[in-house]
């Protein structure tokens, strides 16, 4: 359903805080400008968002690109805000929508995205998921994706394609949004210290995983280079480890029906842990 809000107005900005917005779809899928924990700070803790140069130019050139699309595809495209009829958590602010044709457009202004579109004939992943989010929210039948840039003659150059609806991608997106809400939406009161701790832990956890992957890759290369021979050189030691057979007592008890006497059961304990969302 269409929402009577003007894009970029204070009311529109307030409305977006409580919604899953199409422009955030790339972030929640892990391919956008913001990591999920940063998106959580923006949505749930009123963290400040920043407008980069591409976004500023996008707003500046959007009307001209929209007029180009209207003439090229014979569409009556108008900026609108939509909320999903199926799930009111989902919202999309469309750069242009034609009610009669049930078609919309998504407009970008970026040298990098322009080159990607020319080379691959499709939007990059962050914008692909944004478009699929818009398809889900609107139920539209057609999407025109357009990217503008200023060429060497200082003229506006536009590249555009049609992007089809992808049901598999939409299901993945909905699943990712549900996971994001479950992991990041606060269940209690927040303060500045909590945000600092959570943000730093998320950042360090991501760095740690990347470092661990690189370490494991280097270890595998070293083992392969050793060629099955134990070696010690330049601080690296390649050695073989043999493990003795072990017993799966739990599986044995389940298979045989055996029951462990109470005197052999260790008492339980309580501890606290921290799980960092990926």
XYZ file of C-alpha atoms in Angstrom:
278
model
C 0.000 0.000 0.000
C 1.148 3.533 -0.735
C 2.099 5.732 2.235
C 1.386 9.471 2.134
C 4.868 10.671 3.003
C 7.268 12.937 1.146
C 10.691 11.398 0.755
C 13.489 13.059 2.791
C 10.963 14.878 4.993
C 11.306 14.698 8.824
C 8.160 12.547 8.947
C 9.618 10.152 6.374
C 12.894 9.868 8.295
C 10.997 9.055 11.498
C 8.837 6.486 9.676
C 11.919 4.668 8.354
C 13.286 4.012 11.845
C 10.620 1.387 12.532
C 10.781 -0.309 9.100
C 12.943 -2.699 7.137
C 13.822 -0.397 4.243
C 14.858 -1.359 0.717
C 18.007 0.792 0.832
C 19.183 -1.327 3.793
C 18.693 -4.676 2.044
C 22.322 -4.890 0.918
C 23.480 -4.239 4.483
C 21.340 -6.989 5.991
C 22.589 -9.404 3.310
C 26.191 -8.541 4.164
C 27.004 -6.904 0.800
C 26.103 -3.269 1.522
C 27.900 -0.195 2.797
C 27.216 -0.935 6.490
C 27.997 -4.035 8.524
C 24.877 -5.501 10.224
C 25.959 -4.238 13.663
C 26.318 -0.711 12.262
C 22.854 -0.989 10.673
C 21.517 -2.040 14.090
C 23.004 1.100 15.659
C 21.326 3.226 12.989
C 17.937 1.546 13.330
C 17.725 0.911 17.053
C 20.013 3.515 18.642
C 19.513 6.573 16.414
C 23.132 6.501 15.258
C 23.911 9.163 12.682
C 23.956 8.263 9.000
C 26.287 9.964 6.566
C 25.644 11.012 2.984
C 28.576 10.347 0.665
C 29.282 12.209 -2.566
C 27.598 9.563 -4.740
C 24.407 9.848 -2.679
C 24.453 13.633 -2.914
C 24.925 13.535 -6.683
C 22.233 10.865 -6.898
C 19.691 13.231 -5.350
C 20.876 16.004 -7.663
C 20.609 14.030 -10.908
C 17.681 11.763 -10.002
C 14.990 14.016 -11.605
C 16.865 14.182 -14.925
C 17.419 10.421 -15.017
C 13.770 9.790 -14.120
C 12.633 12.029 -17.014
C 14.917 10.060 -19.337
C 13.324 6.770 -18.215
C 9.808 8.160 -18.562
C 10.488 9.048 -22.206
C 12.446 5.889 -23.073
C 10.013 3.389 -21.549
C 6.778 5.420 -21.830
C 6.139 5.257 -18.097
C 4.551 7.805 -15.774
C 7.092 7.519 -12.971
C 6.542 9.383 -9.702
C 8.468 9.071 -6.389
C 6.377 7.214 -3.806
C 6.697 5.434 -0.453
C 5.250 1.935 -0.076
C 4.597 -0.390 2.841
C 4.134 -4.125 2.310
C 0.579 -5.469 2.581
C 1.969 -8.872 3.613
C 4.326 -7.653 6.340
C 4.167 -4.063 7.576
C 7.769 -4.217 8.793
C 8.889 -3.903 5.158
C 8.980 -0.535 3.413
C 10.392 0.899 0.183
C 10.885 4.445 -1.060
C 10.746 4.225 -4.840
C 12.551 6.670 -7.134
C 9.635 6.292 -9.519
C 6.454 4.221 -9.802
C 3.842 3.877 -12.552
C 0.543 2.773 -11.028
C -1.141 1.787 -14.294
C 1.808 -0.313 -15.501
C 2.682 -1.532 -11.965
C 6.327 -0.755 -12.719
C 9.033 1.054 -10.777
C 12.540 2.375 -11.303
C 15.639 2.437 -9.119
C 18.122 5.221 -9.890
C 21.802 5.429 -8.918
C 24.598 7.854 -9.723
C 27.991 6.193 -9.498
C 31.014 5.736 -11.776
C 31.743 2.379 -10.117
C 28.199 1.047 -10.493
C 28.006 2.396 -14.048
C 31.132 0.418 -14.983
C 29.822 -2.706 -13.193
C 26.511 -2.532 -15.046
C 28.257 -2.070 -18.406
C 30.564 -5.027 -17.786
C 28.160 -7.509 -16.172
C 24.758 -6.468 -17.515
C 23.219 -6.537 -14.042
C 23.299 -4.507 -10.822
C 25.887 -5.243 -8.157
C 24.655 -7.433 -5.297
C 23.831 -4.575 -2.911
C 21.476 -3.002 -5.444
C 20.128 -6.336 -6.674
C 18.834 -7.093 -3.171
C 17.482 -3.558 -2.844
C 15.429 -4.149 -5.999
C 14.187 -7.546 -4.782
C 13.123 -5.885 -1.511
C 11.167 -3.343 -3.573
C 9.544 -6.104 -5.593
C 8.416 -7.805 -2.365
C 7.013 -4.610 -0.857
C 5.145 -3.414 -3.956
C 4.202 -6.616 -5.739
C 5.202 -4.800 -8.951
C 5.634 -6.604 -12.258
C 8.570 -4.667 -13.697
C 11.699 -2.785 -12.612
C 14.005 -0.461 -14.555
C 17.453 -0.035 -13.013
C 19.303 3.084 -14.183
C 22.776 4.372 -13.353
C 24.057 7.805 -14.286
C 27.495 9.379 -14.434
C 29.186 12.449 -15.909
C 31.311 11.526 -18.926
C 34.585 13.075 -20.129
C 32.610 15.786 -21.963
C 30.831 16.686 -18.697
C 27.558 15.335 -20.053
C 25.109 13.109 -18.178
C 25.442 9.512 -19.411
C 22.828 6.904 -18.456
C 22.931 3.115 -18.586
C 19.754 1.154 -17.800
C 18.393 -2.397 -17.838
C 15.304 -4.268 -16.693
C 15.747 -6.447 -13.594
C 13.395 -9.394 -13.070
C 11.807 -10.480 -9.807
C 13.723 -13.329 -8.108
C 11.618 -15.354 -5.659
C 14.608 -17.253 -4.260
C 16.430 -14.005 -3.500
C 13.325 -12.570 -1.849
C 13.048 -15.603 0.442
C 16.727 -15.254 1.370
C 16.188 -11.568 2.071
C 13.176 -12.129 4.330
C 15.111 -14.817 6.205
C 18.053 -12.421 6.649
C 15.787 -9.644 7.972
C 14.177 -12.024 10.470
C 17.615 -13.142 11.641
C 18.764 -9.520 11.910
C 15.767 -8.596 14.059
C 16.226 -11.648 16.305
C 19.937 -10.975 16.839
C 20.128 -7.198 16.953
C 16.818 -5.740 18.126
C 17.272 -4.753 21.799
C 15.254 -6.656 24.395
C 16.160 -4.178 27.154
C 17.328 -0.645 27.808
C 20.353 0.710 25.941
C 23.014 3.176 26.975
C 26.140 4.603 25.358
C 28.477 2.129 27.059
C 26.443 -0.854 25.834
C 26.566 0.483 22.264
C 30.322 0.986 22.545
C 30.854 -2.561 23.842
C 28.579 -4.210 21.263
C 30.004 -2.234 18.358
C 33.616 -2.934 19.323
C 32.981 -6.637 19.971
C 31.241 -7.011 16.601
C 34.064 -5.219 14.818
C 36.813 -7.233 16.542
C 34.915 -10.490 16.036
C 34.702 -9.852 12.285
C 38.430 -9.032 12.175
C 39.232 -12.153 14.212
C 37.298 -14.404 11.827
C 39.081 -12.887 8.828
C 42.480 -13.358 10.495
C 41.617 -16.944 11.466
C 40.656 -17.755 7.860
C 43.955 -16.331 6.587
C 45.957 -18.232 9.225
C 44.259 -21.526 8.305
C 44.905 -20.922 4.589
C 48.606 -20.269 5.265
C 48.859 -23.384 7.461
C 47.346 -25.506 4.687
C 49.866 -24.080 2.206
C 52.751 -24.859 4.589
C 51.563 -28.448 5.104
C 51.181 -28.923 1.359
C 54.657 -27.502 0.745
C 56.163 -29.891 3.318
C 54.953 -32.771 1.158
C 54.269 -35.237 3.964
C 57.620 -34.679 5.708
C 58.141 -33.253 9.186
C 60.022 -29.955 8.891
C 61.229 -27.248 11.267
C 62.485 -23.976 9.726
C 62.161 -20.212 10.155
C 59.883 -20.535 13.162
C 57.489 -23.040 11.547
C 57.240 -26.670 12.581
C 55.327 -29.143 10.448
C 54.536 -32.282 12.442
C 52.165 -35.224 12.323
C 49.612 -35.898 15.060
C 48.029 -39.309 15.588
C 44.943 -39.635 17.756
C 43.988 -42.840 19.548
C 40.492 -44.254 19.020
C 37.866 -42.752 21.309
C 34.483 -43.926 22.526
C 31.113 -42.296 21.903
C 29.528 -43.094 25.262
C 26.317 -41.221 24.491
C 25.734 -43.190 21.290
C 26.530 -46.463 23.093
C 23.966 -45.755 25.823
C 21.318 -44.829 23.252
C 22.044 -47.971 21.219
C 22.202 -50.415 24.125
C 19.573 -48.797 26.320
C 22.053 -48.529 29.176
C 21.386 -45.958 31.896
C 24.180 -44.229 33.789
C 23.720 -44.554 37.582
C 23.074 -41.263 39.391
C 26.342 -41.490 41.358
C 28.287 -41.120 38.103
C 26.415 -38.005 36.972
C 28.293 -34.750 37.554
C 26.405 -31.809 39.026
C 25.370 -29.018 36.672
C 26.666 -25.452 36.821
C 25.687 -21.937 35.708
C 27.945 -19.619 33.728
C 27.540 -16.487 31.621
C 28.682 -16.109 28.008
C 28.612 -13.502 25.264
C 27.469 -14.418 21.753
C 28.456 -11.912 19.075
C 26.163 -11.817 16.034
C 27.970 -12.367 12.752
